[in-house]
Amino acid sequence: MGMCLPCLGGAGDDVVPTPDPETRRRQLAEAAEKRQKETTYRGVKNPEAVERKKKKQEEMNKQEMTTSLSGGGGGLKWQVG
């Protein structure tokens, strides 16, 4: 059965070998990350600016949380009586 196409003598050389499972897994993970980034920033002209703005907002939220927990005097005050 291996002699079906004798005229294609060197055709076996053109076949790309399948990579080992670890390499294949890594390639699939990289492709998935790339697709996810593309869909996240779809329609955004400057994704770096969006990331900077998001990080700045997170830092401001974190700073607000630390100042409110330390009793900076800027929160709600309870009045009894």
PDB file of N, CA and C in Angstrom:
ATOM      1  N   MET A   1       0.813  -1.177   0.000  1.00  0.00           N
ATOM      2  CA  MET A   1       0.000   0.000   0.000  1.00  0.00           C
ATOM      3  C   MET A   1       0.866   1.253   0.000  1.00  0.00           C
ATOM      4  N   GLY A   2       2.081   1.168   0.434  1.00  0.00           N
ATOM      5  CA  GLY A   2       2.967   2.302   0.451  1.00  0.00           C
ATOM      6  C   GLY A   2       3.474   2.679  -0.923  1.00  0.00           C
ATOM      7  N   MET A   3       3.241   1.859  -1.910  1.00  0.00           N
ATOM      8  CA  MET A   3       3.746   2.115  -3.255  1.00  0.00           C
ATOM      9  C   MET A   3       2.641   2.630  -4.175  1.00  0.00           C
ATOM     10  N   CYS A   4       1.655   3.305  -3.640  1.00  0.00           N
ATOM     11  CA  CYS A   4       0.533   3.792  -4.453  1.00  0.00           C
ATOM     12  C   CYS A   4       0.979   4.834  -5.470  1.00  0.00           C
ATOM     13  N   LEU A   5       1.852   5.742  -5.071  1.00  0.00           N
ATOM     14  CA  LEU A   5       2.247   6.835  -5.942  1.00  0.00           C
ATOM     15  C   LEU A   5       3.762   6.845  -6.126  1.00  0.00           C
ATOM     16  N   PRO A   6       4.268   5.969  -6.952  1.00  0.00           N
ATOM     17  CA  PRO A   6       5.717   5.914  -7.130  1.00  0.00           C
ATOM     18  C   PRO A   6       6.285   7.154  -7.816  1.00  0.00           C
ATOM     19  N   CYS A   7       5.437   7.925  -8.527  1.00  0.00           N
ATOM     20  CA  CYS A   7       5.957   9.103  -9.222  1.00  0.00           C
ATOM     21  C   CYS A   7       6.267  10.248  -8.249  1.00  0.00           C
ATOM     22  N   LEU A   8       5.769  10.181  -7.029  1.00  0.00           N
ATOM     23  CA  LEU A   8       6.036  11.208  -6.020  1.00  0.00           C
ATOM     24  C   LEU A   8       7.160  10.755  -5.096  1.00  0.00           C
ATOM     25  N   GLY A   9       8.239  10.334  -5.635  1.00  0.00           N
ATOM     26  CA  GLY A   9       9.331   9.751  -4.875  1.00  0.00           C
ATOM     27  C   GLY A   9       9.800  10.581  -3.692  1.00  0.00           C
ATOM     28  N   GLY A  10       9.970  11.883  -3.831  1.00  0.00           N
ATOM     29  CA  GLY A  10      10.484  12.709  -2.748  1.00  0.00           C
ATOM     30  C   GLY A  10       9.393  13.454  -1.997  1.00  0.00           C
ATOM     31  N   ALA A  11       8.142  13.102  -2.151  1.00  0.00           N
ATOM     32  CA  ALA A  11       7.031  13.827  -1.522  1.00  0.00           C
ATOM     33  C   ALA A  11       7.063  13.707  -0.003  1.00  0.00           C
ATOM     34  N   GLY A  12       7.657  12.665   0.528  1.00  0.00           N
ATOM     35  CA  GLY A  12       7.731  12.490   1.977  1.00  0.00           C
ATOM     36  C   GLY A  12       8.611  13.533   2.640  1.00  0.00           C
ATOM     37  N   ASP A  13       9.499  14.144   1.888  1.00  0.00           N
ATOM     38  CA  ASP A  13      10.388  15.172   2.439  1.00  0.00           C
ATOM     39  C   ASP A  13       9.656  16.486   2.693  1.00  0.00           C
ATOM     40  N   ASP A  14       8.553  16.722   1.994  1.00  0.00           N
ATOM     41  CA  ASP A  14       7.816  17.981   2.109  1.00  0.00           C
ATOM     42  C   ASP A  14       6.892  18.015   3.324  1.00  0.00           C
ATOM     43  N   VAL A  15       6.707  16.899   3.973  1.00  0.00           N
ATOM     44  CA  VAL A  15       5.790  16.830   5.109  1.00  0.00           C
ATOM     45  C   VAL A  15       6.436  17.496   6.323  1.00  0.00           C
ATOM     46  N   VAL A  16       5.676  18.404   6.964  1.00  0.00           N
ATOM     47  CA  VAL A  16       6.171  19.102   8.158  1.00  0.00           C
ATOM     48  C   VAL A  16       5.929  18.197   9.361  1.00  0.00           C
ATOM     49  N   PRO A  17       6.961  17.898  10.129  1.00  0.00           N
ATOM     50  CA  PRO A  17       6.771  17.023  11.285  1.00  0.00           C
ATOM     51  C   PRO A  17       5.957  17.731  12.376  1.00  0.00           C
ATOM     52  N   THR A  18       5.141  16.975  13.065  1.00  0.00           N
ATOM     53  CA  THR A  18       4.330  17.514  14.146  1.00  0.00           C
ATOM     54  C   THR A  18       5.242  17.801  15.339  1.00  0.00           C
ATOM     55  N   PRO A  19       5.136  19.004  15.919  1.00  0.00           N
ATOM     56  CA  PRO A  19       5.993  19.318  17.072  1.00  0.00           C
ATOM     57  C   PRO A  19       5.588  18.501  18.293  1.00  0.00           C
ATOM     58  N   ASP A  20       6.504  18.385  19.234  1.00  0.00           N
ATOM     59  CA  ASP A  20       6.203  17.616  20.435  1.00  0.00           C
ATOM     60  C   ASP A  20       5.080  18.318  21.208  1.00  0.00           C
ATOM     61  N   PRO A  21       4.383  17.598  22.084  1.00  0.00           N
ATOM     62  CA  PRO A  21       3.208  18.162  22.782  1.00  0.00           C
ATOM     63  C   PRO A  21       3.501  19.432  23.576  1.00  0.00           C
ATOM     64  N   GLU A  22       4.673  19.522  24.198  1.00  0.00           N
ATOM     65  CA  GLU A  22       4.991  20.718  24.987  1.00  0.00           C
ATOM     66  C   GLU A  22       5.115  21.950  24.092  1.00  0.00           C
ATOM     67  N   THR A  23       5.787  21.813  22.958  1.00  0.00           N
ATOM     68  CA  THR A  23       5.930  22.915  22.021  1.00  0.00           C
ATOM     69  C   THR A  23       4.577  23.315  21.465  1.00  0.00           C
ATOM     70  N   ARG A  24       3.775  22.334  21.144  1.00  0.00           N
ATOM     71  CA  ARG A  24       2.436  22.591  20.605  1.00  0.00           C
ATOM     72  C   ARG A  24       1.581  23.333  21.634  1.00  0.00           C
ATOM     73  N   ARG A  25       1.662  22.914  22.894  1.00  0.00           N
ATOM     74  CA  ARG A  25       0.900  23.552  23.968  1.00  0.00           C
ATOM     75  C   ARG A  25       1.311  25.019  24.116  1.00  0.00           C
ATOM     76  N   ARG A  26       2.618  25.259  24.059  1.00  0.00           N
ATOM     77  CA  ARG A  26       3.133  26.622  24.189  1.00  0.00           C
ATOM     78  C   ARG A  26       2.661  27.495  23.032  1.00  0.00           C
ATOM     79  N   GLN A  27       2.694  26.949  21.820  1.00  0.00           N
ATOM     80  CA  GLN A  27       2.241  27.703  20.655  1.00  0.00           C
ATOM     81  C   GLN A  27       0.752  28.031  20.761  1.00  0.00           C
ATOM     82  N   LEU A  28      -0.031  27.078  21.214  1.00  0.00           N
ATOM     83  CA  LEU A  28      -1.462  27.319  21.371  1.00  0.00           C
ATOM     84  C   LEU A  28      -1.739  28.370  22.439  1.00  0.00           C
ATOM     85  N   ALA A  29      -0.974  28.343  23.531  1.00  0.00           N
ATOM     86  CA  ALA A  29      -1.151  29.336  24.598  1.00  0.00           C
ATOM     87  C   ALA A  29      -0.792  30.735  24.092  1.00  0.00           C
ATOM     88  N   GLU A  30       0.295  30.844  23.323  1.00  0.00           N
ATOM     89  CA  GLU A  30       0.688  32.137  22.769  1.00  0.00           C
ATOM     90  C   GLU A  30      -0.369  32.665  21.809  1.00  0.00           C
ATOM     91  N   ALA A  31      -0.914  31.779  20.988  1.00  0.00           N
ATOM     92  CA  ALA A  31      -1.952  32.194  20.042  1.00  0.00           C
ATOM     93  C   ALA A  31      -3.210  32.645  20.777  1.00  0.00           C
ATOM     94  N   ALA A  32      -3.555  31.951  21.861  1.00  0.00           N
ATOM     95  CA  ALA A  32      -4.735  32.333  22.637  1.00  0.00           C
ATOM     96  C   ALA A  32      -4.540  33.700  23.284  1.00  0.00           C
ATOM     97  N   GLU A  33      -3.345  33.965  23.828  1.00  0.00           N
ATOM     98  CA  GLU A  33      -3.053  35.270  24.424  1.00  0.00           C
ATOM     99  C   GLU A  33      -3.144  36.377  23.376  1.00  0.00           C
ATOM    100  N   LYS A  34      -2.625  36.110  22.199  1.00  0.00           N
ATOM    101  CA  LYS A  34      -2.651  37.099  21.129  1.00  0.00           C
ATOM    102  C   LYS A  34      -4.093  37.418  20.729  1.00  0.00           C
ATOM    103  N   ARG A  35      -4.924  36.384  20.586  1.00  0.00           N
ATOM    104  CA  ARG A  35      -6.332  36.601  20.245  1.00  0.00           C
ATOM    105  C   ARG A  35      -7.041  37.391  21.324  1.00  0.00           C
ATOM    106  N   GLN A  36      -6.742  37.076  22.591  1.00  0.00           N
ATOM    107  CA  GLN A  36      -7.384  37.767  23.703  1.00  0.00           C
ATOM    108  C   GLN A  36      -7.004  39.251  23.712  1.00  0.00           C
ATOM    109  N   LYS A  37      -5.732  39.561  23.477  1.00  0.00           N
ATOM    110  CA  LYS A  37      -5.304  40.958  23.416  1.00  0.00           C
ATOM    111  C   LYS A  37      -5.987  41.686  22.268  1.00  0.00           C
ATOM    112  N   GLU A  38      -6.088  41.019  21.124  1.00  0.00           N
ATOM    113  CA  GLU A  38      -6.724  41.648  19.968  1.00  0.00           C
ATOM    114  C   GLU A  38      -8.184  41.962  20.247  1.00  0.00           C
ATOM    115  N   THR A  39      -8.895  41.059  20.914  1.00  0.00           N
ATOM    116  CA  THR A  39     -10.300  41.313  21.197  1.00  0.00           C
ATOM    117  C   THR A  39     -10.463  42.340  22.313  1.00  0.00           C
ATOM    118  N   THR A  40      -9.517  42.392  23.251  1.00  0.00           N
ATOM    119  CA  THR A  40      -9.597  43.366  24.338  1.00  0.00           C
ATOM    120  C   THR A  40      -9.464  44.774  23.803  1.00  0.00           C
ATOM    121  N   TYR A  41      -8.532  44.984  22.888  1.00  0.00           N
ATOM    122  CA  TYR A  41      -8.254  46.316  22.379  1.00  0.00           C
ATOM    123  C   TYR A  41      -8.901  46.577  21.027  1.00  0.00           C
ATOM    124  N   ARG A  42      -9.920  45.842  20.712  1.00  0.00           N
ATOM    125  CA  ARG A  42     -10.595  46.039  19.438  1.00  0.00           C
ATOM    126  C   ARG A  42     -11.265  47.415  19.420  1.00  0.00           C
ATOM    127  N   GLY A  43     -10.932  48.224  18.442  1.00  0.00           N
ATOM    128  CA  GLY A  43     -11.507  49.547  18.307  1.00  0.00           C
ATOM    129  C   GLY A  43     -10.785  50.617  19.104  1.00  0.00           C
ATOM    130  N   VAL A  44      -9.729  50.254  19.838  1.00  0.00           N
ATOM    131  CA  VAL A  44      -8.971  51.223  20.619  1.00  0.00           C
ATOM    132  C   VAL A  44      -7.765  51.653  19.786  1.00  0.00           C
ATOM    133  N   LYS A  45      -7.615  52.967  19.609  1.00  0.00           N
ATOM    134  CA  LYS A  45      -6.509  53.461  18.781  1.00  0.00           C
ATOM    135  C   LYS A  45      -5.175  53.392  19.495  1.00  0.00           C
ATOM    136  N   ASN A  46      -5.169  53.644  20.821  1.00  0.00           N
ATOM    137  CA  ASN A  46      -3.917  53.673  21.563  1.00  0.00           C
ATOM    138  C   ASN A  46      -4.048  52.782  22.805  1.00  0.00           C
ATOM    139  N   PRO A  47      -3.785  51.475  22.685  1.00  0.00           N
ATOM    140  CA  PRO A  47      -3.950  50.574  23.831  1.00  0.00           C
ATOM    141  C   PRO A  47      -2.996  50.867  24.984  1.00  0.00           C
ATOM    142  N   GLU A  48      -1.811  51.437  24.688  1.00  0.00           N
ATOM    143  CA  GLU A  48      -0.871  51.756  25.764  1.00  0.00           C
ATOM    144  C   GLU A  48      -1.445  52.836  26.675  1.00  0.00           C
ATOM    145  N   ALA A  49      -2.100  53.828  26.075  1.00  0.00           N
ATOM    146  CA  ALA A  49      -2.710  54.897  26.874  1.00  0.00           C
ATOM    147  C   ALA A  49      -3.824  54.344  27.754  1.00  0.00           C
ATOM    148  N   VAL A  50      -4.564  53.397  27.237  1.00  0.00           N
ATOM    149  CA  VAL A  50      -5.639  52.786  28.011  1.00  0.00           C
ATOM    150  C   VAL A  50      -5.061  52.043  29.208  1.00  0.00           C
ATOM    151  N   GLU A  51      -3.951  51.328  28.991  1.00  0.00           N
ATOM    152  CA  GLU A  51      -3.305  50.598  30.086  1.00  0.00           C
ATOM    153  C   GLU A  51      -2.785  51.559  31.151  1.00  0.00           C
ATOM    154  N   ARG A  52      -2.141  52.654  30.723  1.00  0.00           N
ATOM    155  CA  ARG A  52      -1.639  53.635  31.686  1.00  0.00           C
ATOM    156  C   ARG A  52      -2.772  54.237  32.502  1.00  0.00           C
ATOM    157  N   LYS A  53      -3.863  54.556  31.837  1.00  0.00           N
ATOM    158  CA  LYS A  53      -5.014  55.150  32.521  1.00  0.00           C
ATOM    159  C   LYS A  53      -5.602  54.167  33.531  1.00  0.00           C
ATOM    160  N   LYS A  54      -5.680  52.897  33.137  1.00  0.00           N
ATOM    161  CA  LYS A  54      -6.224  51.869  34.025  1.00  0.00           C
ATOM    162  C   LYS A  54      -5.335  51.692  35.260  1.00  0.00           C
ATOM    163  N   LYS A  55      -4.015  51.659  35.058  1.00  0.00           N
ATOM    164  CA  LYS A  55      -3.091  51.510  36.184  1.00  0.00           C
ATOM    165  C   LYS A  55      -3.164  52.708  37.119  1.00  0.00           C
ATOM    166  N   LYS A  56      -3.262  53.896  36.538  1.00  0.00           N
ATOM    167  CA  LYS A  56      -3.361  55.106  37.351  1.00  0.00           C
ATOM    168  C   LYS A  56      -4.634  55.076  38.195  1.00  0.00           C
ATOM    169  N   GLN A  57      -5.731  54.642  37.598  1.00  0.00           N
ATOM    170  CA  GLN A  57      -7.002  54.545  38.325  1.00  0.00           C
ATOM    171  C   GLN A  57      -6.896  53.523  39.458  1.00  0.00           C
ATOM    172  N   GLU A  58      -6.257  52.392  39.199  1.00  0.00           N
ATOM    173  CA  GLU A  58      -6.079  51.373  40.240  1.00  0.00           C
ATOM    174  C   GLU A  58      -5.232  51.908  41.391  1.00  0.00           C
ATOM    175  N   GLU A  59      -4.175  52.654  41.057  1.00  0.00           N
ATOM    176  CA  GLU A  59      -3.322  53.228  42.101  1.00  0.00           C
ATOM    177  C   GLU A  59      -4.093  54.236  42.940  1.00  0.00           C
ATOM    178  N   MET A  60      -4.936  55.036  42.301  1.00  0.00           N
ATOM    179  CA  MET A  60      -5.728  56.022  43.036  1.00  0.00           C
ATOM    180  C   MET A  60      -6.724  55.315  43.956  1.00  0.00           C
ATOM    181  N   ASN A  61      -7.343  54.245  43.464  1.00  0.00           N
ATOM    182  CA  ASN A  61      -8.273  53.483  44.299  1.00  0.00           C
ATOM    183  C   ASN A  61      -7.551  52.863  45.489  1.00  0.00           C
ATOM    184  N   LYS A  62      -6.358  52.336  45.237  1.00  0.00           N
ATOM    185  CA  LYS A  62      -5.571  51.732  46.309  1.00  0.00           C
ATOM    186  C   LYS A  62      -5.190  52.778  47.355  1.00  0.00           C
ATOM    187  N   GLN A  63      -4.808  53.960  46.884  1.00  0.00           N
ATOM    188  CA  GLN A  63      -4.433  55.042  47.788  1.00  0.00           C
ATOM    189  C   GLN A  63      -5.635  55.490  48.623  1.00  0.00           C
ATOM    190  N   GLU A  64      -6.806  55.558  48.015  1.00  0.00           N
ATOM    191  CA  GLU A  64      -8.022  55.923  48.745  1.00  0.00           C
ATOM    192  C   GLU A  64      -8.330  54.901  49.831  1.00  0.00           C
ATOM    193  N   MET A  65      -8.140  53.641  49.504  1.00  0.00           N
ATOM    194  CA  MET A  65      -8.424  52.584  50.483  1.00  0.00           C
ATOM    195  C   MET A  65      -7.460  52.681  51.662  1.00  0.00           C
ATOM    196  N   THR A  66      -6.191  52.946  51.403  1.00  0.00           N
ATOM    197  CA  THR A  66      -5.227  53.021  52.505  1.00  0.00           C
ATOM    198  C   THR A  66      -5.476  54.240  53.373  1.00  0.00           C
ATOM    199  N   THR A  67      -5.854  55.372  52.781  1.00  0.00           N
ATOM    200  CA  THR A  67      -6.111  56.565  53.587  1.00  0.00           C
ATOM    201  C   THR A  67      -7.401  56.429  54.378  1.00  0.00           C
ATOM    202  N   SER A  68      -8.395  55.756  53.834  1.00  0.00           N
ATOM    203  CA  SER A  68      -9.652  55.605  54.566  1.00  0.00           C
ATOM    204  C   SER A  68      -9.500  54.599  55.712  1.00  0.00           C
ATOM    205  N   LEU A  69      -8.624  53.628  55.555  1.00  0.00           N
ATOM    206  CA  LEU A  69      -8.422  52.635  56.618  1.00  0.00           C
ATOM    207  C   LEU A  69      -7.563  53.192  57.749  1.00  0.00           C
ATOM    208  N   SER A  70      -6.690  54.135  57.439  1.00  0.00           N
ATOM    209  CA  SER A  70      -5.814  54.666  58.470  1.00  0.00           C
ATOM    210  C   SER A  70      -6.485  55.770  59.287  1.00  0.00           C
ATOM    211  N   GLY A  71      -7.726  56.074  59.005  1.00  0.00           N
ATOM    212  CA  GLY A  71      -8.450  57.081  59.774  1.00  0.00           C
ATOM    213  C   GLY A  71      -7.980  58.480  59.449  1.00  0.00           C
ATOM    214  N   GLY A  72      -7.848  58.774  58.201  1.00  0.00           N
ATOM    215  CA  GLY A  72      -7.365  60.063  57.779  1.00  0.00           C
ATOM    216  C   GLY A  72      -8.359  61.185  58.045  1.00  0.00           C
ATOM    217  N   GLY A  73      -9.494  60.917  58.643  1.00  0.00           N
ATOM    218  CA  GLY A  73     -10.443  61.945  58.977  1.00  0.00           C
ATOM    219  C   GLY A  73     -11.351  62.330  57.818  1.00  0.00           C
ATOM    220  N   GLY A  74     -11.230  61.692  56.691  1.00  0.00           N
ATOM    221  CA  GLY A  74     -12.016  62.088  55.542  1.00  0.00           C
ATOM    222  C   GLY A  74     -13.213  61.197  55.295  1.00  0.00           C
ATOM    223  N   GLY A  75     -13.555  60.331  56.235  1.00  0.00           N
ATOM    224  CA  GLY A  75     -14.662  59.410  55.998  1.00  0.00           C
ATOM    225  C   GLY A  75     -15.933  59.861  56.690  1.00  0.00           C
ATOM    226  N   LEU A  76     -16.861  58.951  56.848  1.00  0.00           N
ATOM    227  CA  LEU A  76     -18.108  59.239  57.534  1.00  0.00           C
ATOM    228  C   LEU A  76     -17.872  59.337  59.043  1.00  0.00           C
ATOM    229  N   LYS A  77     -18.613  60.203  59.680  1.00  0.00           N
ATOM    230  CA  LYS A  77     -18.493  60.356  61.137  1.00  0.00           C
ATOM    231  C   LYS A  77     -19.827  59.977  61.761  1.00  0.00           C
ATOM    232  N   TRP A  78     -19.729  59.206  62.813  1.00  0.00           N
ATOM    233  CA  TRP A  78     -20.936  58.773  63.511  1.00  0.00           C
ATOM    234  C   TRP A  78     -21.235  59.747  64.643  1.00  0.00           C
ATOM    235  N   GLN A  79     -22.485  60.090  64.735  1.00  0.00           N
ATOM    236  CA  GLN A  79     -22.912  60.953  65.834  1.00  0.00           C
ATOM    237  C   GLN A  79     -23.964  60.200  66.640  1.00  0.00           C
ATOM    238  N   VAL A  80     -23.699  60.071  67.906  1.00  0.00           N
ATOM    239  CA  VAL A  80     -24.630  59.376  68.803  1.00  0.00           C
ATOM    240  C   VAL A  80     -25.211  60.403  69.758  1.00  0.00           C
ATOM    241  N   GLY A  81     -26.529  60.431  69.789  1.00  0.00           N
ATOM    242  CA  GLY A  81     -27.146  61.132  70.820  1.00  0.00           C
ATOM    243  C   GLY A  81     -27.722  62.380  70.858  1.00  0.00           C
TER     244      GLY A  81
END
